[in-house]
Amino acid sequence: AIEGLPEIEAGADLGALIAAAASASGLDLGAGDVVAISQKVVSKAEGRTRALGDVESSETAVSLAAETGKDPRLVQLILDESRSVLRAEPGVLIVETREGWICANAGIDTSNVPGDDVVALLPRDCDASARRIRGEIRVAAGAAPGVVIADSFGRAWRLGQADVAIGCAGLRALDDWRGRRDAQGRALEAALVAVADEVAAAANLVRAKDSGTPVAVIRGLGRRVTAEDGPGAAELRRAAADDLFR
């Protein structure tokens, strides 16, 4: 984990701040590194926070809030950030975000957001955010590590949350092993490794939510880091036509 980052405010040059904090921690960033960043600080830097007191709830939001037991102002923001509502039960609201992620509450969260009744929304385009931050790091550090923007998602059929990649640059999110052979010589048919998700989850093991360390550096993955920004975390999203579980 990178120590020493300040509280991030709207308009912050997040890449420069990360490079400076890494250097101060003795972790000068190199082209073979991967930097995993909590979505929350990216949202703060992009001004993606909202005061619930400024939200006017629609009739639909009020009705859905009564069904789920949630604040109707929060529900309104969730609806504003969503393409569709997939599940609505007491205490649960699962949606597809405008960017295409399936998650609870459109990823809107109150933890580690200064102020009363203030929430953080997901970045509008997480892959664009990752590319921008990578560019900022390149300017500040003279090297372009891979960048992963991570957020905690729940998982169907499994308890607990795990961090996954919702933005990525300079790292192929998927490693396709289909067509290769296993140790017994059998052809692999379904081996599509979610590298960016595994990076996000690994980084979360050293980034406690109460520690003020929203960024971690992963080393040893240099062969997976690319000079090009690449297709991003968008390639992790399963097409609706292939989704058997909605």
PDB file of N, CA and C in Angstrom, residues 122-190:
ATOM      1  N   LEU A 122     -20.035   6.362  -8.976  1.00  0.00           N
ATOM      2  CA  LEU A 122     -18.954   5.818  -9.776  1.00  0.00           C
ATOM      3  C   LEU A 122     -18.507   6.844 -10.814  1.00  0.00           C
ATOM      4  N   PRO A 123     -17.249   6.784 -11.243  1.00  0.00           N
ATOM      5  CA  PRO A 123     -16.836   7.624 -12.379  1.00  0.00           C
ATOM      6  C   PRO A 123     -17.736   7.356 -13.586  1.00  0.00           C
ATOM      7  N   ARG A 124     -17.889   8.358 -14.438  1.00  0.00           N
ATOM      8  CA  ARG A 124     -18.760   8.194 -15.609  1.00  0.00           C
ATOM      9  C   ARG A 124     -18.205   7.164 -16.582  1.00  0.00           C
ATOM     10  N   ASP A 125     -16.887   7.150 -16.754  1.00  0.00           N
ATOM     11  CA  ASP A 125     -16.232   6.226 -17.684  1.00  0.00           C
ATOM     12  C   ASP A 125     -14.942   5.769 -16.998  1.00  0.00           C
ATOM     13  N   CYS A 126     -15.001   4.611 -16.352  1.00  0.00           N
ATOM     14  CA  CYS A 126     -13.883   4.167 -15.515  1.00  0.00           C
ATOM     15  C   CYS A 126     -12.628   3.872 -16.326  1.00  0.00           C
ATOM     16  N   ASP A 127     -12.777   3.358 -17.540  1.00  0.00           N
ATOM     17  CA  ASP A 127     -11.601   3.104 -18.368  1.00  0.00           C
ATOM     18  C   ASP A 127     -10.949   4.415 -18.799  1.00  0.00           C
ATOM     19  N   ALA A 128     -11.750   5.416 -19.126  1.00  0.00           N
ATOM     20  CA  ALA A 128     -11.198   6.728 -19.461  1.00  0.00           C
ATOM     21  C   ALA A 128     -10.468   7.310 -18.247  1.00  0.00           C
ATOM     22  N   SER A 129     -11.016   7.103 -17.060  1.00  0.00           N
ATOM     23  CA  SER A 129     -10.358   7.578 -15.841  1.00  0.00           C
ATOM     24  C   SER A 129      -9.011   6.896 -15.653  1.00  0.00           C
ATOM     25  N   ALA A 130      -8.965   5.579 -15.898  1.00  0.00           N
ATOM     26  CA  ALA A 130      -7.709   4.842 -15.753  1.00  0.00           C
ATOM     27  C   ALA A 130      -6.672   5.338 -16.757  1.00  0.00           C
ATOM     28  N   ARG A 131      -7.109   5.599 -17.976  1.00  0.00           N
ATOM     29  CA  ARG A 131      -6.174   6.099 -18.986  1.00  0.00           C
ATOM     30  C   ARG A 131      -5.643   7.483 -18.609  1.00  0.00           C
ATOM     31  N   ARG A 132      -6.527   8.332 -18.105  1.00  0.00           N
ATOM     32  CA  ARG A 132      -6.096   9.672 -17.711  1.00  0.00           C
ATOM     33  C   ARG A 132      -5.089   9.617 -16.565  1.00  0.00           C
ATOM     34  N   ILE A 133      -5.376   8.799 -15.545  1.00  0.00           N
ATOM     35  CA  ILE A 133      -4.479   8.690 -14.396  1.00  0.00           C
ATOM     36  C   ILE A 133      -3.135   8.102 -14.819  1.00  0.00           C
ATOM     37  N   ARG A 134      -3.174   7.142 -15.729  1.00  0.00           N
ATOM     38  CA  ARG A 134      -1.908   6.589 -16.233  1.00  0.00           C
ATOM     39  C   ARG A 134      -1.077   7.674 -16.903  1.00  0.00           C
ATOM     40  N   GLY A 135      -1.742   8.533 -17.668  1.00  0.00           N
ATOM     41  CA  GLY A 135      -1.035   9.631 -18.297  1.00  0.00           C
ATOM     42  C   GLY A 135      -0.465  10.607 -17.279  1.00  0.00           C
ATOM     43  N   GLU A 136      -1.212  10.880 -16.221  1.00  0.00           N
ATOM     44  CA  GLU A 136      -0.732  11.773 -15.169  1.00  0.00           C
ATOM     45  C   GLU A 136       0.498  11.187 -14.473  1.00  0.00           C
ATOM     46  N   ILE A 137       0.470   9.880 -14.237  1.00  0.00           N
ATOM     47  CA  ILE A 137       1.623   9.223 -13.613  1.00  0.00           C
ATOM     48  C   ILE A 137       2.824   9.273 -14.550  1.00  0.00           C
ATOM     49  N   ARG A 138       2.584   9.074 -15.844  1.00  0.00           N
ATOM     50  CA  ARG A 138       3.677   9.120 -16.818  1.00  0.00           C
ATOM     51  C   ARG A 138       4.375  10.481 -16.775  1.00  0.00           C
ATOM     52  N   VAL A 139       3.592  11.556 -16.704  1.00  0.00           N
ATOM     53  CA  VAL A 139       4.159  12.903 -16.647  1.00  0.00           C
ATOM     54  C   VAL A 139       4.935  13.110 -15.351  1.00  0.00           C
ATOM     55  N   ALA A 140       4.367  12.640 -14.231  1.00  0.00           N
ATOM     56  CA  ALA A 140       4.972  12.903 -12.927  1.00  0.00           C
ATOM     57  C   ALA A 140       6.152  11.993 -12.616  1.00  0.00           C
ATOM     58  N   ALA A 141       6.085  10.735 -13.068  1.00  0.00           N
ATOM     59  CA  ALA A 141       7.091   9.749 -12.670  1.00  0.00           C
ATOM     60  C   ALA A 141       8.028   9.354 -13.801  1.00  0.00           C
ATOM     61  N   GLY A 142       7.684   9.725 -15.032  1.00  0.00           N
ATOM     62  CA  GLY A 142       8.529   9.352 -16.162  1.00  0.00           C
ATOM     63  C   GLY A 142       8.365   7.909 -16.580  1.00  0.00           C
ATOM     64  N   ALA A 143       7.358   7.230 -16.078  1.00  0.00           N
ATOM     65  CA  ALA A 143       7.075   5.839 -16.435  1.00  0.00           C
ATOM     66  C   ALA A 143       5.567   5.645 -16.391  1.00  0.00           C
ATOM     67  N   ALA A 144       5.089   4.665 -17.164  1.00  0.00           N
ATOM     68  CA  ALA A 144       3.648   4.431 -17.255  1.00  0.00           C
ATOM     69  C   ALA A 144       3.309   3.029 -16.771  1.00  0.00           C
ATOM     70  N   PRO A 145       3.076   2.866 -15.466  1.00  0.00           N
ATOM     71  CA  PRO A 145       2.646   1.557 -14.972  1.00  0.00           C
ATOM     72  C   PRO A 145       1.228   1.250 -15.443  1.00  0.00           C
ATOM     73  N   GLY A 146       0.843   0.002 -15.347  1.00  0.00           N
ATOM     74  CA  GLY A 146      -0.551  -0.324 -15.557  1.00  0.00           C
ATOM     75  C   GLY A 146      -1.388   0.278 -14.445  1.00  0.00           C
ATOM     76  N   VAL A 147      -2.632   0.594 -14.739  1.00  0.00           N
ATOM     77  CA  VAL A 147      -3.539   1.181 -13.751  1.00  0.00           C
ATOM     78  C   VAL A 147      -4.830   0.374 -13.709  1.00  0.00           C
ATOM     79  N   VAL A 148      -5.260   0.029 -12.502  1.00  0.00           N
ATOM     80  CA  VAL A 148      -6.543  -0.642 -12.287  1.00  0.00           C
ATOM     81  C   VAL A 148      -7.346   0.182 -11.294  1.00  0.00           C
ATOM     82  N   ILE A 149      -8.582   0.490 -11.641  1.00  0.00           N
ATOM     83  CA  ILE A 149      -9.513   1.128 -10.711  1.00  0.00           C
ATOM     84  C   ILE A 149     -10.411   0.041 -10.156  1.00  0.00           C
ATOM     85  N   ALA A 150     -10.444  -0.064  -8.830  1.00  0.00           N
ATOM     86  CA  ALA A 150     -11.105  -1.198  -8.175  1.00  0.00           C
ATOM     87  C   ALA A 150     -12.284  -0.738  -7.324  1.00  0.00           C
ATOM     88  N   ASP A 151     -13.288  -1.599  -7.251  1.00  0.00           N
ATOM     89  CA  ASP A 151     -14.437  -1.352  -6.381  1.00  0.00           C
ATOM     90  C   ASP A 151     -14.889  -2.681  -5.797  1.00  0.00           C
ATOM     91  N   SER A 152     -15.522  -2.619  -4.632  1.00  0.00           N
ATOM     92  CA  SER A 152     -16.006  -3.830  -3.959  1.00  0.00           C
ATOM     93  C   SER A 152     -17.369  -4.219  -4.512  1.00  0.00           C
ATOM     94  N   PHE A 153     -17.487  -5.441  -4.993  1.00  0.00           N
ATOM     95  CA  PHE A 153     -18.752  -5.965  -5.506  1.00  0.00           C
ATOM     96  C   PHE A 153     -19.141  -7.195  -4.700  1.00  0.00           C
ATOM     97  N   GLY A 154     -20.440  -7.350  -4.467  1.00  0.00           N
ATOM     98  CA  GLY A 154     -20.938  -8.605  -3.949  1.00  0.00           C
ATOM     99  C   GLY A 154     -20.943  -9.645  -5.057  1.00  0.00           C
ATOM    100  N   ARG A 155     -21.120 -10.907  -4.692  1.00  0.00           N
ATOM    101  CA  ARG A 155     -21.050 -11.985  -5.672  1.00  0.00           C
ATOM    102  C   ARG A 155     -22.220 -12.935  -5.482  1.00  0.00           C
ATOM    103  N   ALA A 156     -22.882 -13.259  -6.563  1.00  0.00           N
ATOM    104  CA  ALA A 156     -23.994 -14.209  -6.482  1.00  0.00           C
ATOM    105  C   ALA A 156     -23.504 -15.543  -5.946  1.00  0.00           C
ATOM    106  N   TRP A 157     -24.278 -16.124  -5.058  1.00  0.00           N
ATOM    107  CA  TRP A 157     -24.047 -17.455  -4.475  1.00  0.00           C
ATOM    108  C   TRP A 157     -22.880 -17.519  -3.485  1.00  0.00           C
ATOM    109  N   ARG A 158     -22.212 -16.390  -3.220  1.00  0.00           N
ATOM    110  CA  ARG A 158     -21.080 -16.407  -2.292  1.00  0.00           C
ATOM    111  C   ARG A 158     -21.222 -15.249  -1.323  1.00  0.00           C
ATOM    112  N   LEU A 159     -20.919 -15.501  -0.047  1.00  0.00           N
ATOM    113  CA  LEU A 159     -20.946 -14.439   0.943  1.00  0.00           C
ATOM    114  C   LEU A 159     -19.703 -13.568   0.812  1.00  0.00           C
ATOM    115  N   GLY A 160     -19.828 -12.334   1.260  1.00  0.00           N
ATOM    116  CA  GLY A 160     -18.694 -11.429   1.271  1.00  0.00           C
ATOM    117  C   GLY A 160     -18.526 -10.688  -0.041  1.00  0.00           C
ATOM    118  N   GLN A 161     -17.760  -9.607   0.048  1.00  0.00           N
ATOM    119  CA  GLN A 161     -17.452  -8.816  -1.139  1.00  0.00           C
ATOM    120  C   GLN A 161     -15.989  -9.032  -1.534  1.00  0.00           C
ATOM    121  N   ALA A 162     -15.704  -8.791  -2.792  1.00  0.00           N
ATOM    122  CA  ALA A 162     -14.326  -8.831  -3.296  1.00  0.00           C
ATOM    123  C   ALA A 162     -14.137  -7.645  -4.228  1.00  0.00           C
ATOM    124  N   ASP A 163     -12.938  -7.082  -4.220  1.00  0.00           N
ATOM    125  CA  ASP A 163     -12.656  -5.990  -5.141  1.00  0.00           C
ATOM    126  C   ASP A 163     -12.500  -6.533  -6.552  1.00  0.00           C
ATOM    127  N   VAL A 164     -13.091  -5.831  -7.509  1.00  0.00           N
ATOM    128  CA  VAL A 164     -12.974  -6.170  -8.917  1.00  0.00           C
ATOM    129  C   VAL A 164     -12.552  -4.920  -9.684  1.00  0.00           C
ATOM    130  N   ALA A 165     -12.093  -5.108 -10.903  1.00  0.00           N
ATOM    131  CA  ALA A 165     -11.660  -4.000 -11.745  1.00  0.00           C
ATOM    132  C   ALA A 165     -12.856  -3.417 -12.483  1.00  0.00           C
ATOM    133  N   ILE A 166     -13.061  -2.103 -12.334  1.00  0.00           N
ATOM    134  CA  ILE A 166     -14.091  -1.416 -13.114  1.00  0.00           C
ATOM    135  C   ILE A 166     -13.456  -0.428 -14.097  1.00  0.00           C
ATOM    136  N   GLY A 167     -12.142  -0.273 -13.999  1.00  0.00           N
ATOM    137  CA  GLY A 167     -11.387   0.546 -14.940  1.00  0.00           C
ATOM    138  C   GLY A 167      -9.989  -0.020 -15.073  1.00  0.00           C
ATOM    139  N   CYS A 168      -9.386   0.102 -16.257  1.00  0.00           N
ATOM    140  CA  CYS A 168      -8.082  -0.519 -16.472  1.00  0.00           C
ATOM    141  C   CYS A 168      -7.389   0.163 -17.647  1.00  0.00           C
ATOM    142  N   ALA A 169      -6.078   0.355 -17.521  1.00  0.00           N
ATOM    143  CA  ALA A 169      -5.274   0.894 -18.623  1.00  0.00           C
ATOM    144  C   ALA A 169      -3.874   0.321 -18.537  1.00  0.00           C
ATOM    145  N   GLY A 170      -3.343  -0.112 -19.667  1.00  0.00           N
ATOM    146  CA  GLY A 170      -1.986  -0.652 -19.691  1.00  0.00           C
ATOM    147  C   GLY A 170      -1.872  -2.057 -19.162  1.00  0.00           C
ATOM    148  N   LEU A 171      -2.987  -2.735 -19.021  1.00  0.00           N
ATOM    149  CA  LEU A 171      -3.005  -4.119 -18.539  1.00  0.00           C
ATOM    150  C   LEU A 171      -4.180  -4.811 -19.208  1.00  0.00           C
ATOM    151  N   ARG A 172      -3.937  -5.939 -19.850  1.00  0.00           N
ATOM    152  CA  ARG A 172      -5.046  -6.671 -20.440  1.00  0.00           C
ATOM    153  C   ARG A 172      -5.898  -7.266 -19.335  1.00  0.00           C
ATOM    154  N   ALA A 173      -7.171  -6.885 -19.307  1.00  0.00           N
ATOM    155  CA  ALA A 173      -8.049  -7.323 -18.230  1.00  0.00           C
ATOM    156  C   ALA A 173      -8.271  -8.829 -18.253  1.00  0.00           C
ATOM    157  N   LEU A 174      -8.236  -9.411 -19.462  1.00  0.00           N
ATOM    158  CA  LEU A 174      -8.457 -10.849 -19.624  1.00  0.00           C
ATOM    159  C   LEU A 174      -7.234 -11.500 -20.260  1.00  0.00           C
ATOM    160  N   ASP A 175      -6.920 -12.709 -19.812  1.00  0.00           N
ATOM    161  CA  ASP A 175      -5.861 -13.512 -20.418  1.00  0.00           C
ATOM    162  C   ASP A 175      -6.520 -14.786 -20.937  1.00  0.00           C
ATOM    163  N   ASP A 176      -6.611 -14.903 -22.239  1.00  0.00           N
ATOM    164  CA  ASP A 176      -7.365 -15.982 -22.866  1.00  0.00           C
ATOM    165  C   ASP A 176      -6.459 -17.209 -23.074  1.00  0.00           C
ATOM    166  N   TRP A 177      -6.741 -18.260 -22.313  1.00  0.00           N
ATOM    167  CA  TRP A 177      -5.972 -19.509 -22.416  1.00  0.00           C
ATOM    168  C   TRP A 177      -6.706 -20.570 -23.245  1.00  0.00           C
ATOM    169  N   ARG A 178      -7.854 -20.207 -23.784  1.00  0.00           N
ATOM    170  CA  ARG A 178      -8.603 -21.189 -24.559  1.00  0.00           C
ATOM    171  C   ARG A 178      -7.796 -21.626 -25.782  1.00  0.00           C
ATOM    172  N   GLY A 179      -7.764 -22.920 -25.997  1.00  0.00           N
ATOM    173  CA  GLY A 179      -6.989 -23.476 -27.093  1.00  0.00           C
ATOM    174  C   GLY A 179      -5.608 -23.951 -26.681  1.00  0.00           C
ATOM    175  N   ARG A 180      -5.133 -23.494 -25.513  1.00  0.00           N
ATOM    176  CA  ARG A 180      -3.863 -24.011 -25.016  1.00  0.00           C
ATOM    177  C   ARG A 180      -4.080 -25.397 -24.400  1.00  0.00           C
ATOM    178  N   ARG A 181      -3.004 -25.988 -23.934  1.00  0.00           N
ATOM    179  CA  ARG A 181      -3.076 -27.329 -23.366  1.00  0.00           C
ATOM    180  C   ARG A 181      -2.808 -27.291 -21.871  1.00  0.00           C
ATOM    181  N   ASP A 182      -3.501 -28.168 -21.115  1.00  0.00           N
ATOM    182  CA  ASP A 182      -3.207 -28.281 -19.696  1.00  0.00           C
ATOM    183  C   ASP A 182      -2.005 -29.209 -19.494  1.00  0.00           C
ATOM    184  N   ALA A 183      -1.683 -29.496 -18.226  1.00  0.00           N
ATOM    185  CA  ALA A 183      -0.500 -30.310 -17.929  1.00  0.00           C
ATOM    186  C   ALA A 183      -0.632 -31.732 -18.458  1.00  0.00           C
ATOM    187  N   GLN A 184      -1.860 -32.177 -18.738  1.00  0.00           N
ATOM    188  CA  GLN A 184      -2.086 -33.516 -19.282  1.00  0.00           C
ATOM    189  C   GLN A 184      -2.241 -33.510 -20.795  1.00  0.00           C
ATOM    190  N   GLY A 185      -2.081 -32.339 -21.396  1.00  0.00           N
ATOM    191  CA  GLY A 185      -2.177 -32.246 -22.842  1.00  0.00           C
ATOM    192  C   GLY A 185      -3.573 -32.035 -23.370  1.00  0.00           C
ATOM    193  N   ARG A 186      -4.560 -31.864 -22.479  1.00  0.00           N
ATOM    194  CA  ARG A 186      -5.939 -31.662 -22.937  1.00  0.00           C
ATOM    195  C   ARG A 186      -6.146 -30.198 -23.318  1.00  0.00           C
ATOM    196  N   ALA A 187      -6.933 -29.966 -24.332  1.00  0.00           N
ATOM    197  CA  ALA A 187      -7.212 -28.610 -24.787  1.00  0.00           C
ATOM    198  C   ALA A 187      -8.074 -27.878 -23.758  1.00  0.00           C
ATOM    199  N   LEU A 188      -7.710 -26.641 -23.436  1.00  0.00           N
ATOM    200  CA  LEU A 188      -8.491 -25.808 -22.525  1.00  0.00           C
ATOM    201  C   LEU A 188      -9.617 -25.149 -23.311  1.00  0.00           C
ATOM    202  N   GLU A 189     -10.837 -25.220 -22.767  1.00  0.00           N
ATOM    203  CA  GLU A 189     -12.002 -24.716 -23.484  1.00  0.00           C
ATOM    204  C   GLU A 189     -12.629 -23.491 -22.828  1.00  0.00           C
ATOM    205  N   ALA A 190     -12.418 -23.314 -21.518  1.00  0.00           N
ATOM    206  CA  ALA A 190     -13.108 -22.231 -20.808  1.00  0.00           C
ATOM    207  C   ALA A 190     -12.173 -21.399 -19.948  1.00  0.00           C
TER     208      ALA A 190
END
